Amino acid sequence: MKFSKKATLGLLFSLTLIVAGCGQKSASDANTASTGTSVPVETKTAKLNVQVSFYPMYEFTKNVAGDLAEVHTLVPAGMEPHDWEPTPQDIASIEKADVLVYNGAGMESWMDQVTGSLSNASLIQVEASKGINLLEGGEHDHHDEDSEATEHDHDHDHANEATTEEHDHDHADEATTEEHDHDHDAEAEAGHDHDHGGLDPHVWLSPALAVKEVRNIEAGLAQAAPEHAEQFKQNADAYVAQLESLDQDFKAAVTDSKRKDFITQHAAFGYLAQEYGLQQVPIAGLSPEQEPSAAQMASVIDFAKEHQVKTIFFETLVSSKVSETIASEVGAKTAVLNPIEGLTEEEIAAGMDYISVMRQNLEALKLALNE
């Protein structure tokens, strides 16, 4: 029997309540056993307990919070976050948090289901992409260059789950879609990406938009701990200065480049392309797990040959097979253009972070745009 994603998450939340209840009893019993008397268990520490969905949100939040919060990432290192779903333990961690930071724009497809079931009324939810003009998924197709961004001004109330109406997608249709097997070729041809509701969530890949996400996170942390608002602002200002420097370096690098187009493994770089006047040509759609159809592959190959593209970009967290196939077909080389949806264990060991990976992306683009 096949269960829907929503039904699965509902079952997970029920299990979470049982696990959380047992955990609270165990903590109380342990306290009584160690002291000989029953002493109330302390539930909050001096530092904020902040849960974030995946790596970019961790990086931005940690730089704003500094030493004033314990920041924990839900999606494990090295895991592709698009199709990740929380475990009962993850939901229990969210239940206990002071702040939950997530990207939004459909990146975390599980978010509404989980947060709508929480009993923590004081949880502050920070949607980092709030107020940013979002692109429709189809706007990254190189056949549709004249599309424009759609306004993503979704001041929604998570308690009543009004978010669904402001993302302009029908959850009844979405639920139906989630409960049957996709025909990936047909889905790719139609240009749909149901996990994101048709919106591109990859706003963090534009340094200029990353600044806006950082400011949204700053506001959320200040709401949770107003006594530390000034420190959060100072931390955010320092990090924003780094992002603005990165933004300027991207602008300088593409100003006099020989070409403005680049081929990517999936449509993650639309905001970066839009910000700097470039043209992204994605092999697949918004999700890296989406398989391109034969027609899409042929279209990208034709584009690469016609425009004499010398580099085909691939990613670190998913297979590079498709990019390698196209590169072989057109006589190009492959290189990494990292969507920073998560760091590999090797990148973590090397001390890499958002800024350093984006600078690697910048150098890779500079080479590809001047071949």
Short mmCIF file of N, CA and C in Angstrom, two decimals, residues 120-273:
data_model
loop_
_atom_site.label_atom_id
_atom_site.label_comp_id
_atom_site.label_asym_id
_atom_site.label_seq_id
_atom_site.Cartn_x
_atom_site.Cartn_y
_atom_site.Cartn_z
N ASN A 120 3.77 24.15 19.89
CA ASN A 120 4.61 25.23 20.41
C ASN A 120 4.14 26.56 19.85
N ALA A 121 3.24 27.21 20.56
CA ALA A 121 2.65 28.46 20.07
C ALA A 121 3.64 29.61 20.06
N SER A 122 4.72 29.49 20.84
CA SER A 122 5.70 30.58 20.91
C SER A 122 6.81 30.45 19.88
N LEU A 123 6.79 29.38 19.08
CA LEU A 123 7.82 29.19 18.07
C LEU A 123 7.78 30.32 17.04
N ILE A 124 8.89 30.96 16.82
CA ILE A 124 8.99 32.02 15.82
C ILE A 124 9.50 31.40 14.53
N GLN A 125 8.70 31.53 13.48
CA GLN A 125 9.04 30.96 12.18
C GLN A 125 9.54 32.06 11.26
N VAL A 126 10.72 31.86 10.73
CA VAL A 126 11.36 32.85 9.86
C VAL A 126 11.47 32.29 8.45
N GLU A 127 10.70 32.84 7.54
CA GLU A 127 10.80 32.48 6.13
C GLU A 127 11.78 33.43 5.47
N ALA A 128 12.98 32.95 5.20
CA ALA A 128 14.06 33.83 4.77
C ALA A 128 13.79 34.50 3.43
N SER A 129 13.00 33.87 2.57
CA SER A 129 12.74 34.43 1.24
C SER A 129 11.56 35.40 1.22
N LYS A 130 11.00 35.68 2.38
CA LYS A 130 9.83 36.56 2.45
C LYS A 130 10.14 37.93 1.84
N GLY A 131 9.23 38.40 0.97
CA GLY A 131 9.39 39.72 0.38
C GLY A 131 10.26 39.76 -0.86
N ILE A 132 10.82 38.61 -1.26
CA ILE A 132 11.68 38.56 -2.45
C ILE A 132 10.84 38.22 -3.68
N ASN A 133 11.12 38.88 -4.78
CA ASN A 133 10.44 38.58 -6.04
C ASN A 133 10.90 37.21 -6.54
N LEU A 134 9.99 36.25 -6.56
CA LEU A 134 10.35 34.90 -6.97
C LEU A 134 10.11 34.68 -8.46
N LEU A 135 10.97 33.86 -9.02
CA LEU A 135 10.83 33.46 -10.42
C LEU A 135 9.98 32.21 -10.51
N GLU A 136 9.20 32.13 -11.56
CA GLU A 136 8.51 30.88 -11.87
C GLU A 136 9.55 29.89 -12.40
N GLY A 137 9.31 28.61 -12.15
CA GLY A 137 10.27 27.60 -12.56
C GLY A 137 10.58 27.62 -14.04
N GLY A 138 9.56 27.83 -14.89
CA GLY A 138 9.76 27.82 -16.33
C GLY A 138 10.58 28.97 -16.86
N GLU A 139 10.81 29.99 -16.01
CA GLU A 139 11.54 31.15 -16.49
C GLU A 139 13.02 30.89 -16.67
N HIS A 140 13.48 29.69 -16.25
CA HIS A 140 14.89 29.38 -16.41
C HIS A 140 15.19 28.70 -17.73
N ASP A 141 14.14 28.29 -18.44
CA ASP A 141 14.33 27.64 -19.73
C ASP A 141 14.86 28.65 -20.73
N HIS A 142 15.92 28.29 -21.44
CA HIS A 142 16.51 29.25 -22.38
C HIS A 142 15.60 29.53 -23.56
N HIS A 143 14.51 28.77 -23.69
CA HIS A 143 13.54 29.07 -24.75
C HIS A 143 12.55 30.14 -24.32
N ASP A 144 12.62 30.55 -23.05
CA ASP A 144 11.63 31.49 -22.52
C ASP A 144 12.35 32.59 -21.76
N GLU A 145 13.14 33.38 -22.49
CA GLU A 145 13.99 34.36 -21.85
C GLU A 145 13.27 35.64 -21.48
N ASP A 146 12.06 35.84 -21.99
CA ASP A 146 11.40 37.12 -21.77
C ASP A 146 10.44 37.10 -20.58
N SER A 147 10.39 35.97 -19.88
CA SER A 147 9.51 35.92 -18.71
C SER A 147 10.02 36.85 -17.64
N GLU A 148 9.10 37.27 -16.77
CA GLU A 148 9.48 38.17 -15.70
C GLU A 148 9.18 37.55 -14.35
N ALA A 149 9.86 38.06 -13.32
CA ALA A 149 9.67 37.55 -11.96
C ALA A 149 8.27 37.87 -11.47
N THR A 150 7.77 36.99 -10.63
CA THR A 150 6.48 37.23 -10.00
C THR A 150 6.70 37.64 -8.57
N GLU A 151 5.84 38.53 -8.11
CA GLU A 151 5.99 39.07 -6.74
C GLU A 151 5.72 37.98 -5.71
N HIS A 152 6.65 37.87 -4.79
CA HIS A 152 6.52 36.87 -3.72
C HIS A 152 6.42 37.63 -2.41
N ASP A 153 5.32 38.34 -2.25
CA ASP A 153 5.11 39.08 -1.02
C ASP A 153 4.06 38.34 -0.22
N HIS A 154 4.51 37.32 0.52
CA HIS A 154 3.55 36.43 1.15
C HIS A 154 3.63 36.57 2.66
N ASP A 155 2.99 37.58 3.18
CA ASP A 155 2.89 37.77 4.63
C ASP A 155 1.82 36.80 5.13
N HIS A 156 2.24 35.56 5.36
CA HIS A 156 1.21 34.60 5.70
C HIS A 156 1.23 34.23 7.17
N ASP A 157 0.10 33.70 7.61
CA ASP A 157 -0.08 33.28 8.99
C ASP A 157 0.08 31.77 9.04
N HIS A 158 1.18 31.31 9.64
CA HIS A 158 1.44 29.87 9.66
C HIS A 158 0.44 29.12 10.52
N ALA A 159 -0.17 29.82 11.48
CA ALA A 159 -1.10 29.13 12.36
C ALA A 159 -2.31 28.62 11.59
N ASN A 160 -2.77 29.40 10.60
CA ASN A 160 -3.92 28.94 9.83
C ASN A 160 -3.53 28.45 8.45
N GLU A 161 -2.24 28.31 8.22
CA GLU A 161 -1.69 27.74 6.98
C GLU A 161 -2.21 28.46 5.74
N ALA A 162 -2.21 29.79 5.82
CA ALA A 162 -2.67 30.57 4.67
C ALA A 162 -1.64 30.62 3.57
N THR A 163 -0.46 30.08 3.81
CA THR A 163 0.59 30.12 2.80
C THR A 163 0.16 29.49 1.49
N THR A 164 -0.67 28.47 1.57
CA THR A 164 -0.99 27.73 0.36
C THR A 164 -1.65 28.59 -0.68
N GLU A 165 -2.47 29.57 -0.26
CA GLU A 165 -3.18 30.38 -1.22
C GLU A 165 -2.27 31.39 -1.87
N GLU A 166 -1.21 31.84 -1.19
CA GLU A 166 -0.38 32.91 -1.71
C GLU A 166 0.73 32.42 -2.61
N HIS A 167 0.91 31.11 -2.72
CA HIS A 167 1.90 30.56 -3.64
C HIS A 167 1.26 30.16 -4.97
N ASP A 168 -0.04 30.47 -5.10
CA ASP A 168 -0.73 30.23 -6.36
C ASP A 168 -0.61 28.80 -6.86
N HIS A 169 -0.80 27.84 -5.96
CA HIS A 169 -0.91 26.48 -6.45
C HIS A 169 -1.99 25.76 -5.68
N ASP A 170 -2.61 24.80 -6.32
CA ASP A 170 -3.75 24.10 -5.77
C ASP A 170 -3.26 22.86 -5.04
N HIS A 171 -3.39 22.86 -3.70
CA HIS A 171 -2.88 21.73 -2.95
C HIS A 171 -3.68 20.47 -3.20
N ALA A 172 -4.91 20.63 -3.64
CA ALA A 172 -5.67 19.42 -3.97
C ALA A 172 -5.01 18.71 -5.14
N ASP A 173 -4.62 19.50 -6.14
CA ASP A 173 -3.92 18.91 -7.27
C ASP A 173 -2.56 18.40 -6.85
N GLU A 174 -1.89 19.17 -5.95
CA GLU A 174 -0.55 18.78 -5.51
C GLU A 174 -0.61 17.44 -4.77
N ALA A 175 -1.63 17.30 -3.90
CA ALA A 175 -1.76 16.06 -3.14
C ALA A 175 -1.97 14.88 -4.08
N THR A 176 -2.81 15.10 -5.11
CA THR A 176 -3.03 14.04 -6.08
C THR A 176 -1.74 13.67 -6.77
N THR A 177 -0.96 14.68 -7.11
CA THR A 177 0.31 14.45 -7.80
C THR A 177 1.26 13.64 -6.92
N GLU A 178 1.29 13.97 -5.62
CA GLU A 178 2.23 13.32 -4.72
C GLU A 178 1.86 11.86 -4.49
N GLU A 179 0.60 11.48 -4.77
CA GLU A 179 0.16 10.15 -4.44
C GLU A 179 0.21 9.19 -5.62
N HIS A 180 0.76 9.64 -6.72
CA HIS A 180 0.94 8.70 -7.81
C HIS A 180 2.36 8.81 -8.34
N ASP A 181 2.77 7.83 -9.11
CA ASP A 181 4.12 7.84 -9.66
C ASP A 181 4.18 8.82 -10.82
N HIS A 182 5.25 9.62 -10.81
CA HIS A 182 5.43 10.59 -11.89
C HIS A 182 5.97 9.93 -13.15
N ASP A 183 5.55 10.45 -14.26
CA ASP A 183 6.23 10.17 -15.52
C ASP A 183 7.22 11.30 -15.70
N HIS A 184 8.49 11.03 -15.42
CA HIS A 184 9.47 12.11 -15.37
C HIS A 184 9.66 12.82 -16.71
N ASP A 185 9.58 12.05 -17.79
CA ASP A 185 9.76 12.70 -19.08
C ASP A 185 8.61 13.65 -19.36
N ALA A 186 7.38 13.20 -19.10
CA ALA A 186 6.23 14.06 -19.35
C ALA A 186 6.27 15.28 -18.45
N GLU A 187 6.69 15.07 -17.20
CA GLU A 187 6.77 16.20 -16.26
C GLU A 187 7.80 17.22 -16.72
N ALA A 188 8.93 16.71 -17.19
CA ALA A 188 9.97 17.62 -17.66
C ALA A 188 9.52 18.40 -18.87
N GLU A 189 8.84 17.70 -19.79
CA GLU A 189 8.36 18.38 -20.99
C GLU A 189 7.37 19.48 -20.64
N ALA A 190 6.53 19.22 -19.63
CA ALA A 190 5.53 20.21 -19.25
C ALA A 190 6.12 21.37 -18.46
N GLY A 191 7.35 21.16 -17.94
CA GLY A 191 8.01 22.23 -17.22
C GLY A 191 7.54 22.36 -15.79
N HIS A 192 6.93 21.31 -15.22
CA HIS A 192 6.41 21.39 -13.86
C HIS A 192 7.45 20.92 -12.87
N ASP A 193 7.38 21.46 -11.66
CA ASP A 193 8.16 20.98 -10.54
C ASP A 193 7.27 21.04 -9.32
N HIS A 194 6.58 19.94 -9.04
CA HIS A 194 5.54 19.95 -8.02
C HIS A 194 6.07 20.18 -6.63
N ASP A 195 7.31 19.75 -6.37
CA ASP A 195 7.86 19.93 -5.03
C ASP A 195 7.95 21.40 -4.66
N HIS A 196 8.16 22.28 -5.62
CA HIS A 196 8.32 23.70 -5.35
C HIS A 196 7.10 24.52 -5.73
N GLY A 197 6.04 23.87 -6.15
CA GLY A 197 4.84 24.59 -6.51
C GLY A 197 5.05 25.49 -7.72
N GLY A 198 6.05 25.17 -8.56
CA GLY A 198 6.31 25.97 -9.76
C GLY A 198 7.20 27.16 -9.52
N LEU A 199 7.58 27.45 -8.27
CA LEU A 199 8.44 28.58 -7.96
C LEU A 199 9.88 28.12 -7.78
N ASP A 200 10.80 28.97 -8.14
CA ASP A 200 12.22 28.67 -7.97
C ASP A 200 12.64 29.10 -6.57
N PRO A 201 13.08 28.18 -5.72
CA PRO A 201 13.45 28.56 -4.35
C PRO A 201 14.90 28.98 -4.18
N HIS A 202 15.73 28.92 -5.22
CA HIS A 202 17.19 29.04 -5.06
C HIS A 202 17.68 30.48 -4.94
N VAL A 203 17.00 31.27 -4.12
CA VAL A 203 17.33 32.70 -4.02
C VAL A 203 18.70 32.94 -3.40
N TRP A 204 19.17 32.02 -2.55
CA TRP A 204 20.45 32.21 -1.85
C TRP A 204 21.64 32.26 -2.80
N LEU A 205 21.46 31.81 -4.05
CA LEU A 205 22.58 31.80 -4.98
C LEU A 205 22.84 33.15 -5.63
N SER A 206 22.01 34.13 -5.35
CA SER A 206 22.30 35.52 -5.69
C SER A 206 22.79 36.20 -4.42
N PRO A 207 24.04 36.65 -4.36
CA PRO A 207 24.53 37.33 -3.15
C PRO A 207 23.66 38.52 -2.75
N ALA A 208 23.11 39.22 -3.73
CA ALA A 208 22.26 40.36 -3.42
C ALA A 208 20.99 39.92 -2.71
N LEU A 209 20.42 38.80 -3.12
CA LEU A 209 19.21 38.29 -2.46
C LEU A 209 19.55 37.60 -1.15
N ALA A 210 20.75 37.06 -1.06
CA ALA A 210 21.20 36.48 0.21
C ALA A 210 21.21 37.55 1.30
N VAL A 211 21.53 38.78 0.91
CA VAL A 211 21.49 39.90 1.87
C VAL A 211 20.09 40.04 2.44
N LYS A 212 19.08 39.95 1.59
CA LYS A 212 17.70 40.09 2.05
C LYS A 212 17.32 38.94 2.97
N GLU A 213 17.80 37.74 2.67
CA GLU A 213 17.51 36.60 3.55
C GLU A 213 18.16 36.80 4.92
N VAL A 214 19.39 37.30 4.92
CA VAL A 214 20.08 37.56 6.19
C VAL A 214 19.31 38.59 7.02
N ARG A 215 18.80 39.62 6.38
CA ARG A 215 18.05 40.65 7.11
C ARG A 215 16.74 40.09 7.68
N ASN A 216 16.09 39.18 6.94
CA ASN A 216 14.88 38.55 7.46
C ASN A 216 15.21 37.69 8.69
N ILE A 217 16.33 37.00 8.62
CA ILE A 217 16.75 36.18 9.76
C ILE A 217 17.09 37.06 10.95
N GLU A 218 17.77 38.15 10.69
CA GLU A 218 18.08 39.11 11.77
C GLU A 218 16.81 39.56 12.48
N ALA A 219 15.79 39.89 11.71
CA ALA A 219 14.53 40.36 12.29
C ALA A 219 13.87 39.27 13.14
N GLY A 220 13.93 38.02 12.67
CA GLY A 220 13.34 36.92 13.41
C GLY A 220 14.05 36.66 14.73
N LEU A 221 15.37 36.70 14.71
CA LEU A 221 16.13 36.49 15.94
C LEU A 221 15.90 37.63 16.93
N ALA A 222 15.81 38.84 16.41
CA ALA A 222 15.54 40.00 17.28
C ALA A 222 14.16 39.90 17.91
N GLN A 223 13.21 39.32 17.20
CA GLN A 223 11.88 39.11 17.76
C GLN A 223 11.93 38.08 18.89
N ALA A 224 12.76 37.06 18.70
CA ALA A 224 12.87 36.00 19.71
C ALA A 224 13.64 36.47 20.95
N ALA A 225 14.63 37.32 20.74
CA ALA A 225 15.45 37.81 21.86
C ALA A 225 15.71 39.30 21.68
N PRO A 226 14.71 40.13 21.92
CA PRO A 226 14.85 41.57 21.68
C PRO A 226 15.98 42.22 22.48
N GLU A 227 16.35 41.62 23.59
CA GLU A 227 17.44 42.17 24.39
C GLU A 227 18.79 42.08 23.67
N HIS A 228 18.85 41.22 22.63
CA HIS A 228 20.09 41.06 21.87
C HIS A 228 19.97 41.64 20.46
N ALA A 229 18.96 42.42 20.20
CA ALA A 229 18.70 42.94 18.85
C ALA A 229 19.88 43.71 18.29
N GLU A 230 20.52 44.51 19.12
CA GLU A 230 21.65 45.31 18.64
C GLU A 230 22.82 44.43 18.24
N GLN A 231 23.08 43.38 19.01
CA GLN A 231 24.18 42.46 18.66
C GLN A 231 23.87 41.71 17.37
N PHE A 232 22.61 41.29 17.22
CA PHE A 232 22.22 40.64 15.97
C PHE A 232 22.45 41.57 14.79
N LYS A 233 22.12 42.83 14.95
CA LYS A 233 22.30 43.81 13.88
C LYS A 233 23.78 43.98 13.53
N GLN A 234 24.60 44.07 14.55
CA GLN A 234 26.04 44.21 14.30
C GLN A 234 26.59 42.99 13.57
N ASN A 235 26.18 41.80 14.01
CA ASN A 235 26.63 40.58 13.34
C ASN A 235 26.15 40.53 11.89
N ALA A 236 24.88 40.89 11.69
CA ALA A 236 24.31 40.88 10.34
C ALA A 236 25.02 41.90 9.45
N ASP A 237 25.29 43.08 9.99
CA ASP A 237 25.99 44.11 9.21
C ASP A 237 27.35 43.60 8.73
N ALA A 238 28.08 42.92 9.62
CA ALA A 238 29.40 42.42 9.26
C ALA A 238 29.31 41.36 8.16
N TYR A 239 28.32 40.49 8.26
CA TYR A 239 28.18 39.45 7.25
C TYR A 239 27.66 40.01 5.93
N VAL A 240 26.74 40.95 6.02
CA VAL A 240 26.23 41.59 4.80
C VAL A 240 27.35 42.29 4.05
N ALA A 241 28.31 42.85 4.75
CA ALA A 241 29.45 43.49 4.10
C ALA A 241 30.21 42.47 3.24
N GLN A 242 30.35 41.24 3.75
CA GLN A 242 31.01 40.20 2.96
C GLN A 242 30.19 39.84 1.72
N LEU A 243 28.88 39.75 1.91
CA LEU A 243 28.00 39.41 0.78
C LEU A 243 28.01 40.52 -0.28
N GLU A 244 28.04 41.76 0.16
CA GLU A 244 28.06 42.88 -0.78
C GLU A 244 29.38 42.93 -1.55
N SER A 245 30.47 42.56 -0.89
CA SER A 245 31.75 42.48 -1.58
C SER A 245 31.72 41.37 -2.63
N LEU A 246 31.12 40.24 -2.27
CA LEU A 246 30.97 39.14 -3.22
C LEU A 246 30.12 39.57 -4.40
N ASP A 247 29.05 40.27 -4.13
CA ASP A 247 28.16 40.78 -5.18
C ASP A 247 28.92 41.67 -6.16
N GLN A 248 29.72 42.56 -5.64
CA GLN A 248 30.51 43.46 -6.49
C GLN A 248 31.51 42.68 -7.35
N ASP A 249 32.09 41.64 -6.79
CA ASP A 249 33.05 40.83 -7.55
C ASP A 249 32.36 40.08 -8.68
N PHE A 250 31.16 39.61 -8.46
CA PHE A 250 30.40 38.96 -9.53
C PHE A 250 30.10 39.97 -10.64
N LYS A 251 29.67 41.16 -10.25
CA LYS A 251 29.35 42.18 -11.25
C LYS A 251 30.57 42.51 -12.10
N ALA A 252 31.71 42.67 -11.45
CA ALA A 252 32.94 43.02 -12.18
C ALA A 252 33.37 41.89 -13.11
N ALA A 253 33.17 40.64 -12.69
CA ALA A 253 33.63 39.50 -13.47
C ALA A 253 32.86 39.31 -14.77
N VAL A 254 31.57 39.63 -14.76
CA VAL A 254 30.75 39.35 -15.94
C VAL A 254 30.61 40.54 -16.88
N THR A 255 31.06 41.71 -16.44
CA THR A 255 30.87 42.92 -17.24
C THR A 255 31.45 42.79 -18.63
N ASP A 256 32.67 42.31 -18.74
CA ASP A 256 33.35 42.23 -20.03
C ASP A 256 33.58 40.80 -20.49
N SER A 257 32.78 39.87 -19.99
CA SER A 257 32.97 38.48 -20.38
C SER A 257 32.61 38.27 -21.84
N LYS A 258 33.23 37.27 -22.47
CA LYS A 258 33.03 37.01 -23.90
C LYS A 258 31.62 36.47 -24.17
N ARG A 259 31.07 35.75 -23.24
CA ARG A 259 29.77 35.16 -23.44
C ARG A 259 28.93 35.38 -22.20
N LYS A 260 27.64 35.20 -22.32
CA LYS A 260 26.72 35.42 -21.19
C LYS A 260 25.91 34.17 -20.85
N ASP A 261 26.11 33.08 -21.56
CA ASP A 261 25.32 31.88 -21.32
C ASP A 261 26.17 30.79 -20.67
N PHE A 262 25.53 29.94 -19.88
CA PHE A 262 26.22 28.80 -19.27
C PHE A 262 25.21 27.68 -19.06
N ILE A 263 25.69 26.45 -19.19
CA ILE A 263 24.83 25.27 -19.08
C ILE A 263 25.03 24.63 -17.71
N THR A 264 23.91 24.42 -17.00
CA THR A 264 23.95 23.86 -15.65
C THR A 264 23.22 22.53 -15.58
N GLN A 265 23.52 21.76 -14.55
CA GLN A 265 22.90 20.45 -14.39
C GLN A 265 21.42 20.57 -14.08
N HIS A 266 21.04 21.51 -13.19
CA HIS A 266 19.61 21.76 -12.98
C HIS A 266 19.39 23.26 -12.79
N ALA A 267 18.15 23.68 -12.84
CA ALA A 267 17.82 25.10 -12.92
C ALA A 267 17.92 25.80 -11.57
N ALA A 268 19.14 25.82 -11.01
CA ALA A 268 19.34 26.40 -9.69
C ALA A 268 19.87 27.83 -9.74
N PHE A 269 20.33 28.28 -10.89
CA PHE A 269 21.07 29.53 -10.94
C PHE A 269 20.32 30.66 -11.64
N GLY A 270 18.99 30.58 -11.62
CA GLY A 270 18.19 31.59 -12.29
C GLY A 270 18.32 32.96 -11.66
N TYR A 271 18.37 33.03 -10.33
CA TYR A 271 18.49 34.33 -9.65
C TYR A 271 19.87 34.93 -9.86
N LEU A 272 20.88 34.10 -9.83
CA LEU A 272 22.23 34.58 -10.10
C LEU A 272 22.31 35.11 -11.53
N ALA A 273 21.76 34.35 -12.48
CA ALA A 273 21.77 34.78 -13.88
C ALA A 273 21.02 36.09 -14.06
#
